[in-house]
Short mmCIF file of N, CA and C in Angstrom, two decimals:
data_model
loop_
_atom_site.label_atom_id
_atom_site.label_comp_id
_atom_site.label_asym_id
_atom_site.label_seq_id
_atom_site.Cartn_x
_atom_site.Cartn_y
_atom_site.Cartn_z
N MET S 1 -55.75 -75.10 -162.57
CA MET S 1 -54.29 -75.47 -162.33
C MET S 1 -54.04 -75.27 -160.77
N ASP S 2 -53.57 -76.35 -160.09
CA ASP S 2 -53.51 -76.14 -158.66
C ASP S 2 -52.24 -75.47 -158.27
N SER S 3 -52.15 -75.13 -156.98
CA SER S 3 -51.08 -74.23 -156.49
C SER S 3 -49.70 -74.88 -156.66
N LYS S 4 -49.63 -76.07 -156.63
CA LYS S 4 -48.18 -76.69 -156.72
C LYS S 4 -47.75 -76.55 -158.10
N LYS S 5 -48.53 -76.77 -159.14
CA LYS S 5 -48.11 -76.57 -160.62
C LYS S 5 -47.84 -75.22 -160.85
N LEU S 6 -48.57 -74.29 -160.34
CA LEU S 6 -48.32 -72.88 -160.49
C LEU S 6 -47.10 -72.46 -159.90
N ALA S 7 -46.69 -72.92 -158.84
CA ALA S 7 -45.38 -72.68 -158.19
C ALA S 7 -44.17 -73.14 -158.88
N VAL S 8 -44.39 -74.39 -159.44
CA VAL S 8 -43.35 -74.97 -160.30
C VAL S 8 -43.09 -74.21 -161.43
N TRP S 9 -44.30 -73.68 -162.11
CA TRP S 9 -44.20 -72.86 -163.40
C TRP S 9 -43.60 -71.39 -163.05
N ILE S 10 -43.94 -70.94 -161.97
CA ILE S 10 -43.21 -69.56 -161.53
C ILE S 10 -41.82 -69.75 -161.25
N PHE S 11 -41.43 -70.90 -160.74
CA PHE S 11 -39.91 -71.21 -160.36
C PHE S 11 -39.31 -71.37 -161.67
N VAL S 12 -39.78 -72.18 -162.70
CA VAL S 12 -39.15 -72.43 -163.83
C VAL S 12 -38.92 -71.14 -164.72
N ILE S 13 -40.06 -70.36 -164.72
CA ILE S 13 -39.82 -69.15 -165.52
C ILE S 13 -38.98 -68.12 -164.85
N GLY S 14 -38.99 -68.01 -163.51
CA GLY S 14 -38.08 -67.12 -162.78
C GLY S 14 -36.53 -67.66 -162.97
N VAL S 15 -36.32 -68.87 -162.92
CA VAL S 15 -34.71 -69.44 -163.05
C VAL S 15 -34.39 -69.16 -164.60
N SER S 16 -35.39 -69.49 -165.41
CA SER S 16 -35.01 -69.23 -166.87
C SER S 16 -34.75 -67.90 -167.15
N GLY S 17 -35.51 -67.03 -166.64
CA GLY S 17 -35.32 -65.49 -166.87
C GLY S 17 -34.10 -65.02 -166.29
N PHE S 18 -33.64 -65.61 -165.11
CA PHE S 18 -32.42 -65.17 -164.46
C PHE S 18 -31.24 -65.71 -165.23
N ILE S 19 -31.31 -66.92 -165.86
CA ILE S 19 -30.19 -67.45 -166.70
C ILE S 19 -30.19 -66.68 -168.01
N LEU S 20 -31.22 -66.38 -168.67
CA LEU S 20 -31.16 -65.64 -169.98
C LEU S 20 -30.64 -64.19 -169.81
N ALA S 21 -31.05 -63.67 -168.62
CA ALA S 21 -30.44 -62.23 -168.31
C ALA S 21 -29.01 -62.30 -168.08
N GLY S 22 -28.53 -63.28 -167.48
CA GLY S 22 -27.03 -63.41 -167.09
C GLY S 22 -26.41 -63.70 -168.60
N LEU S 23 -26.81 -64.55 -169.35
CA LEU S 23 -26.28 -64.71 -170.64
C LEU S 23 -26.29 -63.52 -171.38
N GLY S 24 -27.44 -62.80 -171.36
CA GLY S 24 -27.50 -61.59 -172.15
C GLY S 24 -26.44 -60.53 -171.76
N PHE S 25 -26.35 -60.36 -170.47
CA PHE S 25 -25.33 -59.35 -170.03
C PHE S 25 -23.97 -59.90 -170.40
N TYR S 26 -23.64 -61.12 -170.27
CA TYR S 26 -22.28 -61.59 -170.71
C TYR S 26 -22.06 -61.37 -172.05
N TRP S 27 -23.04 -61.61 -172.97
CA TRP S 27 -23.00 -61.35 -174.41
C TRP S 27 -22.83 -59.84 -174.67
N TRP S 28 -23.40 -58.99 -174.04
CA TRP S 28 -23.25 -57.54 -174.12
C TRP S 28 -21.92 -57.09 -173.63
N ASP S 29 -21.35 -57.65 -172.47
CA ASP S 29 -20.18 -57.22 -171.98
C ASP S 29 -18.97 -57.70 -172.71
N ARG S 30 -19.10 -58.86 -173.29
CA ARG S 30 -17.85 -59.66 -174.06
C ARG S 30 -17.97 -59.66 -175.52
N GLY S 31 -19.19 -59.31 -176.02
CA GLY S 31 -19.41 -59.34 -177.41
C GLY S 31 -19.63 -60.82 -178.04
N ALA S 32 -19.91 -61.83 -177.19
CA ALA S 32 -20.00 -63.26 -177.58
C ALA S 32 -20.50 -63.98 -176.35
N LEU S 33 -21.11 -65.09 -176.84
CA LEU S 33 -21.59 -66.03 -175.73
C LEU S 33 -20.36 -66.63 -174.96
N PRO S 34 -20.65 -67.21 -173.88
CA PRO S 34 -19.54 -67.88 -173.09
C PRO S 34 -18.89 -68.97 -173.99
N GLY S 35 -17.55 -69.07 -174.11
CA GLY S 35 -16.77 -69.92 -174.75
C GLY S 35 -16.50 -69.52 -176.34
N PHE S 36 -17.04 -68.28 -176.81
CA PHE S 36 -16.75 -67.86 -178.04
C PHE S 36 -16.12 -66.54 -177.80
N LYS S 37 -15.29 -66.13 -178.92
CA LYS S 37 -14.69 -64.82 -179.05
C LYS S 37 -15.63 -63.94 -179.87
N PRO S 38 -15.60 -62.64 -179.50
CA PRO S 38 -16.31 -61.66 -180.31
C PRO S 38 -15.71 -61.50 -181.66
N THR S 39 -16.49 -61.01 -182.60
CA THR S 39 -15.95 -60.68 -183.94
C THR S 39 -14.77 -59.55 -183.84
N ILE S 40 -13.58 -59.93 -184.31
CA ILE S 40 -12.39 -59.01 -184.31
C ILE S 40 -12.48 -57.97 -185.33
N GLU S 41 -12.40 -56.81 -184.82
CA GLU S 41 -12.42 -55.44 -185.88
C GLU S 41 -10.87 -54.89 -185.66
N THR S 42 -10.32 -54.67 -186.81
CA THR S 42 -9.07 -53.88 -186.75
C THR S 42 -9.38 -52.53 -186.59
N VAL S 43 -8.67 -51.73 -185.66
CA VAL S 43 -8.96 -50.49 -185.32
C VAL S 43 -7.65 -49.68 -184.87
N SER S 44 -7.70 -48.38 -185.15
CA SER S 44 -6.39 -47.80 -184.76
C SER S 44 -6.53 -47.15 -183.26
N ILE S 45 -5.38 -46.93 -182.72
CA ILE S 45 -5.30 -46.45 -181.31
C ILE S 45 -6.13 -45.15 -181.18
N GLU S 46 -6.08 -44.26 -182.29
CA GLU S 46 -6.68 -42.98 -182.36
C GLU S 46 -8.16 -43.21 -182.24
N ASP S 47 -8.72 -44.21 -183.04
CA ASP S 47 -10.20 -44.42 -183.07
C ASP S 47 -10.93 -45.37 -182.13
N ILE S 48 -10.04 -46.05 -181.43
CA ILE S 48 -10.71 -47.04 -180.36
C ILE S 48 -11.48 -46.29 -179.37
N ASN S 49 -12.71 -47.03 -178.96
CA ASN S 49 -13.46 -46.67 -177.85
C ASN S 49 -14.08 -47.80 -177.30
N LEU S 50 -14.97 -47.42 -176.29
CA LEU S 50 -15.54 -48.61 -175.56
C LEU S 50 -16.73 -49.18 -176.27
N ASP S 51 -17.02 -48.72 -177.64
CA ASP S 51 -18.06 -49.39 -178.31
C ASP S 51 -17.60 -50.51 -179.01
N TYR S 52 -16.30 -50.81 -179.10
CA TYR S 52 -15.67 -51.96 -179.56
C TYR S 52 -15.63 -53.08 -178.60
N ARG S 53 -15.67 -54.43 -178.99
CA ARG S 53 -15.39 -55.45 -178.12
C ARG S 53 -14.12 -56.24 -178.49
N GLY S 54 -14.22 -56.98 -179.56
CA GLY S 54 -13.16 -57.61 -180.16
C GLY S 54 -12.38 -56.77 -180.96
N VAL S 55 -10.97 -56.65 -180.74
CA VAL S 55 -10.25 -55.67 -181.52
C VAL S 55 -8.90 -56.23 -181.83
N LYS S 56 -8.25 -55.69 -183.02
CA LYS S 56 -6.90 -55.90 -183.30
C LYS S 56 -6.34 -54.57 -183.42
N VAL S 57 -5.15 -54.30 -182.74
CA VAL S 57 -4.65 -52.93 -182.74
C VAL S 57 -3.26 -53.11 -182.86
N GLU S 58 -2.51 -52.19 -183.67
CA GLU S 58 -0.98 -52.17 -183.74
C GLU S 58 -0.53 -50.99 -183.24
N GLY S 59 0.65 -51.04 -182.56
CA GLY S 59 1.17 -49.92 -181.98
C GLY S 59 2.61 -50.20 -181.35
N MET S 60 3.12 -49.24 -180.57
CA MET S 60 4.43 -49.48 -179.94
C MET S 60 4.01 -49.67 -178.40
N ALA S 61 4.54 -50.86 -177.83
CA ALA S 61 4.24 -51.00 -176.45
C ALA S 61 5.36 -50.29 -175.72
N ARG S 62 5.11 -49.49 -174.64
CA ARG S 62 6.08 -48.88 -173.89
C ARG S 62 6.26 -49.55 -172.64
N HIS S 63 7.48 -49.86 -172.28
CA HIS S 63 7.86 -50.59 -171.07
C HIS S 63 8.67 -49.76 -170.19
N ASP S 64 8.49 -48.38 -170.07
CA ASP S 64 9.28 -47.50 -169.25
C ASP S 64 9.17 -47.94 -167.87
N VAL S 65 7.93 -48.49 -167.59
CA VAL S 65 7.71 -49.00 -166.10
C VAL S 65 7.20 -50.45 -166.43
N LYS S 66 7.80 -51.30 -165.80
CA LYS S 66 7.52 -52.76 -165.89
C LYS S 66 6.64 -53.23 -164.76
N ILE S 67 5.36 -53.50 -165.16
CA ILE S 67 4.24 -53.81 -164.22
C ILE S 67 3.84 -55.19 -164.34
N LYS S 68 3.84 -55.99 -163.28
CA LYS S 68 3.27 -57.33 -163.32
C LYS S 68 2.37 -57.46 -162.10
N GLN S 69 1.27 -58.10 -162.37
CA GLN S 69 0.28 -58.27 -161.38
C GLN S 69 -0.37 -59.55 -161.41
N GLN S 70 -0.79 -60.03 -160.25
CA GLN S 70 -1.57 -61.27 -160.20
C GLN S 70 -3.05 -61.07 -160.26
N VAL S 71 -3.62 -61.85 -161.09
CA VAL S 71 -5.12 -61.73 -161.22
C VAL S 71 -5.61 -63.26 -161.24
N SER S 72 -6.43 -63.55 -160.26
CA SER S 72 -7.04 -64.97 -160.16
C SER S 72 -5.95 -66.01 -160.22
N GLY S 73 -4.72 -65.66 -159.61
CA GLY S 73 -3.67 -66.65 -159.67
C GLY S 73 -2.86 -66.66 -160.84
N GLU S 74 -3.03 -65.86 -161.86
CA GLU S 74 -2.35 -65.77 -163.00
C GLU S 74 -1.57 -64.59 -163.11
N THR S 75 -0.38 -64.49 -163.71
CA THR S 75 0.62 -63.36 -163.90
C THR S 75 0.12 -62.65 -165.20
N TRP S 76 -0.15 -61.19 -165.07
CA TRP S 76 -0.56 -60.57 -166.14
C TRP S 76 0.55 -59.27 -166.02
N TYR S 77 0.85 -58.94 -167.42
CA TYR S 77 1.60 -57.59 -167.59
C TYR S 77 0.84 -56.43 -168.14
N VAL S 78 1.02 -55.25 -167.56
CA VAL S 78 0.20 -54.10 -168.02
C VAL S 78 1.01 -53.03 -168.47
N TYR S 79 0.86 -52.38 -169.65
CA TYR S 79 1.51 -51.32 -170.30
C TYR S 79 0.77 -50.75 -171.26
N PRO S 80 1.14 -49.41 -171.68
CA PRO S 80 0.40 -48.72 -172.75
C PRO S 80 0.91 -49.10 -173.89
N LEU S 81 0.00 -48.81 -174.95
CA LEU S 81 0.18 -49.00 -176.37
C LEU S 81 -0.08 -47.70 -177.03
N VAL S 82 0.96 -47.18 -177.81
CA VAL S 82 0.89 -45.74 -178.31
C VAL S 82 1.04 -45.89 -179.83
N PRO S 83 0.60 -45.11 -180.61
CA PRO S 83 0.57 -45.22 -182.08
C PRO S 83 2.12 -45.15 -182.53
N LYS S 84 2.37 -46.09 -183.66
CA LYS S 84 3.62 -46.13 -184.11
C LYS S 84 4.17 -44.85 -184.73
N GLU S 85 3.31 -44.01 -185.31
CA GLU S 85 3.66 -42.66 -185.81
C GLU S 85 3.95 -41.65 -184.78
N ASN S 86 3.56 -41.89 -183.57
CA ASN S 86 4.00 -41.04 -182.53
C ASN S 86 4.38 -41.74 -181.24
N MET S 87 5.38 -42.53 -181.33
CA MET S 87 5.73 -43.44 -180.38
C MET S 87 6.35 -42.63 -179.04
N ASN S 88 6.70 -41.37 -179.34
CA ASN S 88 7.14 -40.80 -178.19
C ASN S 88 6.22 -39.87 -177.41
N THR S 89 4.87 -40.08 -177.76
CA THR S 89 3.83 -39.43 -177.01
C THR S 89 3.92 -39.72 -175.54
N LYS S 90 3.36 -38.81 -174.67
CA LYS S 90 3.33 -39.10 -173.20
C LYS S 90 1.86 -39.06 -172.86
N ILE S 91 0.94 -39.24 -173.89
CA ILE S 91 -0.56 -39.37 -173.66
C ILE S 91 -0.89 -40.88 -173.94
N ILE S 92 -1.50 -41.33 -172.90
CA ILE S 92 -2.00 -42.84 -173.00
C ILE S 92 -3.43 -42.85 -173.16
N LYS S 93 -3.81 -43.63 -174.29
CA LYS S 93 -5.37 -43.85 -174.54
C LYS S 93 -5.72 -45.41 -174.35
N VAL S 94 -4.54 -46.36 -174.54
CA VAL S 94 -4.82 -47.72 -174.62
C VAL S 94 -3.88 -48.26 -173.80
N MET S 95 -4.52 -49.20 -172.86
CA MET S 95 -3.44 -50.01 -171.98
C MET S 95 -3.75 -51.44 -172.28
N ILE S 96 -2.55 -52.22 -172.30
CA ILE S 96 -2.83 -53.58 -172.62
C ILE S 96 -2.50 -54.51 -171.51
N MET S 97 -3.29 -55.47 -171.25
CA MET S 97 -3.19 -56.41 -170.27
C MET S 97 -2.91 -57.82 -170.83
N THR S 98 -1.84 -58.41 -170.59
CA THR S 98 -1.43 -59.64 -171.32
C THR S 98 -0.65 -60.46 -170.46
N GLN S 99 -0.70 -61.84 -170.89
CA GLN S 99 0.20 -62.87 -170.17
C GLN S 99 1.50 -62.97 -170.82
N VAL S 100 1.82 -62.24 -171.90
CA VAL S 100 3.05 -62.38 -172.72
C VAL S 100 4.10 -61.36 -171.90
N PRO S 101 5.06 -61.82 -171.29
CA PRO S 101 5.88 -60.93 -170.77
C PRO S 101 6.77 -59.92 -171.71
N PRO S 102 6.94 -58.75 -171.34
CA PRO S 102 7.70 -57.88 -172.24
C PRO S 102 9.20 -58.29 -172.29
N ASP S 103 9.87 -57.72 -173.46
CA ASP S 103 11.21 -58.06 -173.59
C ASP S 103 11.92 -57.50 -172.25
N SER S 104 12.72 -58.23 -171.65
CA SER S 104 13.38 -57.81 -170.38
C SER S 104 14.37 -56.47 -170.75
N MET S 105 14.88 -56.39 -171.83
CA MET S 105 15.85 -55.43 -172.15
C MET S 105 15.21 -54.12 -172.80
N ALA S 106 14.07 -54.43 -173.46
CA ALA S 106 13.40 -53.33 -174.33
C ALA S 106 12.55 -52.34 -173.35
N THR S 107 12.59 -51.09 -173.87
CA THR S 107 11.63 -50.15 -173.38
C THR S 107 10.55 -49.86 -174.27
N ILE S 108 10.76 -50.15 -175.39
CA ILE S 108 9.71 -50.10 -176.47
C ILE S 108 9.79 -51.14 -177.42
N GLU S 109 8.58 -51.65 -177.85
CA GLU S 109 8.59 -52.71 -178.81
C GLU S 109 7.40 -52.60 -179.74
N GLU S 110 7.52 -53.05 -180.93
CA GLU S 110 6.34 -53.07 -181.83
C GLU S 110 5.42 -54.26 -181.51
N ARG S 111 4.10 -53.96 -181.29
CA ARG S 111 3.08 -55.15 -181.01
C ARG S 111 1.89 -55.02 -181.73
N THR S 112 1.36 -56.14 -182.05
CA THR S 112 -0.04 -56.27 -182.66
C THR S 112 -0.80 -57.04 -181.63
N VAL S 113 -1.79 -56.46 -181.09
CA VAL S 113 -2.56 -56.94 -180.00
C VAL S 113 -4.00 -57.39 -180.52
N VAL S 114 -4.45 -58.66 -180.19
CA VAL S 114 -5.91 -58.96 -180.41
C VAL S 114 -6.49 -59.38 -178.96
N GLY S 115 -7.54 -58.78 -178.88
CA GLY S 115 -8.21 -58.96 -177.51
C GLY S 115 -9.44 -58.31 -177.22
N LEU S 116 -9.93 -58.24 -176.04
CA LEU S 116 -11.20 -57.70 -175.71
C LEU S 116 -11.04 -56.37 -175.13
N ALA S 117 -11.73 -55.36 -175.79
CA ALA S 117 -11.63 -54.00 -175.27
C ALA S 117 -12.63 -53.70 -174.23
N LYS S 118 -12.31 -53.08 -173.17
CA LYS S 118 -13.15 -52.80 -172.09
C LYS S 118 -12.80 -51.52 -171.31
N PRO S 119 -13.56 -51.05 -170.42
CA PRO S 119 -13.04 -50.09 -169.47
C PRO S 119 -12.05 -50.66 -168.48
N PRO S 120 -11.09 -49.85 -167.97
CA PRO S 120 -10.06 -50.44 -167.10
C PRO S 120 -10.63 -50.92 -165.77
N GLY S 121 -11.54 -50.15 -165.31
CA GLY S 121 -12.13 -50.56 -163.91
C GLY S 121 -11.07 -50.95 -162.98
N ARG S 122 -11.42 -51.96 -162.18
CA ARG S 122 -10.55 -52.40 -161.09
C ARG S 122 -9.28 -53.13 -161.62
N MET S 123 -9.31 -53.45 -163.02
CA MET S 123 -8.15 -54.30 -163.50
C MET S 123 -6.78 -53.59 -163.58
N VAL S 124 -6.99 -52.12 -163.65
CA VAL S 124 -5.88 -51.16 -163.55
C VAL S 124 -5.92 -50.32 -162.34
N PRO S 125 -5.42 -50.76 -161.33
CA PRO S 125 -5.38 -49.99 -160.11
C PRO S 125 -4.73 -48.65 -160.15
N LYS S 126 -5.06 -47.72 -159.17
CA LYS S 126 -4.45 -46.37 -159.06
C LYS S 126 -3.08 -46.46 -158.98
N GLU S 127 -2.38 -47.49 -158.43
CA GLU S 127 -0.90 -47.46 -158.45
C GLU S 127 -0.28 -47.56 -159.76
N ILE S 128 -1.02 -48.22 -160.72
CA ILE S 128 -0.37 -48.34 -161.99
C ILE S 128 -0.40 -46.89 -162.75
N TYR S 129 -1.70 -46.28 -162.53
CA TYR S 129 -1.65 -44.92 -163.17
C TYR S 129 -0.63 -44.09 -162.53
N GLU S 130 -0.40 -44.08 -161.23
CA GLU S 130 0.63 -43.32 -160.53
C GLU S 130 1.99 -43.53 -161.06
N SER S 131 2.19 -44.74 -161.38
CA SER S 131 3.56 -45.14 -161.78
C SER S 131 3.97 -44.52 -163.10
N TRP S 132 2.90 -44.53 -163.99
CA TRP S 132 3.18 -43.89 -165.23
C TRP S 132 3.16 -42.47 -165.21
N ARG S 133 2.27 -41.77 -164.31
CA ARG S 133 2.35 -40.43 -164.21
C ARG S 133 3.71 -39.99 -163.62
N GLY S 134 4.28 -40.91 -162.82
CA GLY S 134 5.60 -40.48 -162.21
C GLY S 134 6.79 -40.43 -163.34
N GLU S 135 6.45 -41.19 -164.56
CA GLU S 135 7.30 -41.11 -165.70
C GLU S 135 6.98 -39.87 -166.58
N GLY S 136 6.02 -39.06 -166.19
CA GLY S 136 5.63 -37.90 -166.98
C GLY S 136 4.64 -38.12 -168.20
N TYR S 137 3.87 -39.35 -167.93
CA TYR S 137 2.70 -39.59 -168.75
C TYR S 137 1.49 -39.01 -168.21
N THR S 138 0.55 -38.90 -169.16
CA THR S 138 -0.84 -38.33 -168.75
C THR S 138 -1.84 -39.38 -169.43
N PHE S 139 -3.02 -39.40 -168.99
CA PHE S 139 -4.08 -40.39 -169.43
C PHE S 139 -5.19 -39.51 -170.07
N GLU S 140 -5.62 -40.07 -171.11
CA GLU S 140 -6.97 -39.56 -171.62
C GLU S 140 -8.05 -39.75 -170.95
N ASP S 141 -9.10 -39.09 -171.02
CA ASP S 141 -10.27 -39.20 -170.08
C ASP S 141 -10.98 -40.58 -170.17
N ARG S 142 -10.93 -41.18 -171.39
CA ARG S 142 -11.60 -42.56 -171.56
C ARG S 142 -10.43 -43.38 -171.92
N VAL S 143 -9.73 -43.96 -171.04
CA VAL S 143 -8.74 -45.06 -171.22
C VAL S 143 -9.50 -46.43 -171.61
N VAL S 144 -9.02 -47.14 -172.56
CA VAL S 144 -9.47 -48.56 -173.08
C VAL S 144 -8.41 -49.58 -172.72
N LEU S 145 -8.93 -50.48 -172.08
CA LEU S 145 -8.03 -51.58 -171.64
C LEU S 145 -8.30 -52.83 -172.69
N ILE S 146 -7.20 -53.39 -173.16
CA ILE S 146 -7.30 -54.41 -174.11
C ILE S 146 -6.82 -55.60 -173.38
N GLU S 147 -7.61 -56.57 -173.09
CA GLU S 147 -7.20 -57.92 -172.31
C GLU S 147 -6.94 -58.74 -173.67
N GLU S 148 -5.63 -59.06 -173.85
CA GLU S 148 -5.14 -59.79 -174.97
C GLU S 148 -5.60 -61.26 -174.68
N PHE S 149 -6.06 -61.93 -175.94
CA PHE S 149 -6.52 -63.26 -175.79
C PHE S 149 -5.22 -63.99 -175.83
N PRO S 150 -5.33 -65.14 -175.17
CA PRO S 150 -4.22 -66.13 -175.03
C PRO S 150 -3.73 -66.51 -176.55
N GLN S 151 -2.50 -66.51 -176.68
CA GLN S 151 -1.78 -66.85 -177.88
C GLN S 151 -1.71 -68.35 -178.00
N GLN S 152 -2.14 -68.76 -179.23
CA GLN S 152 -2.34 -70.27 -179.46
C GLN S 152 -1.07 -70.87 -179.92
N ASP S 153 -0.06 -70.14 -180.32
CA ASP S 153 1.11 -70.73 -180.99
C ASP S 153 2.27 -71.06 -179.98
N HIS S 154 1.95 -70.89 -178.65
CA HIS S 154 2.88 -71.23 -177.71
C HIS S 154 2.82 -72.50 -177.08
#
């Protein structure tokens, strides 16, 4: 095999490997290939952890602090979801990030959220944590952020 053919094969294999590695990481991170949603598992707030990807969670959304932020030019609302059985808890384990605005008059509402569970990372900046701490809330060591899937019925 001459050097040009060898160079082309090395290039093709290298690019293919890079693309496959990117798709593999995306699949691992989101639980599904691009364009698809991960399998949705119903999980309680008490049991949720970062091993889940697609989740359905029921609870009480707390709107004591109304937080709206811009992400990639889109408006998102961020708030905690607490267990229905313990809606007055001041310990936050699950944060919701959604494009559905909260009721402007409510400080608490029942919600069922279907979305992607992931670590909060940079999606929930320090200012959001501080706003909730200012209201007397504390955060568990491993907070789970659920990015709600867009609702199809709107």
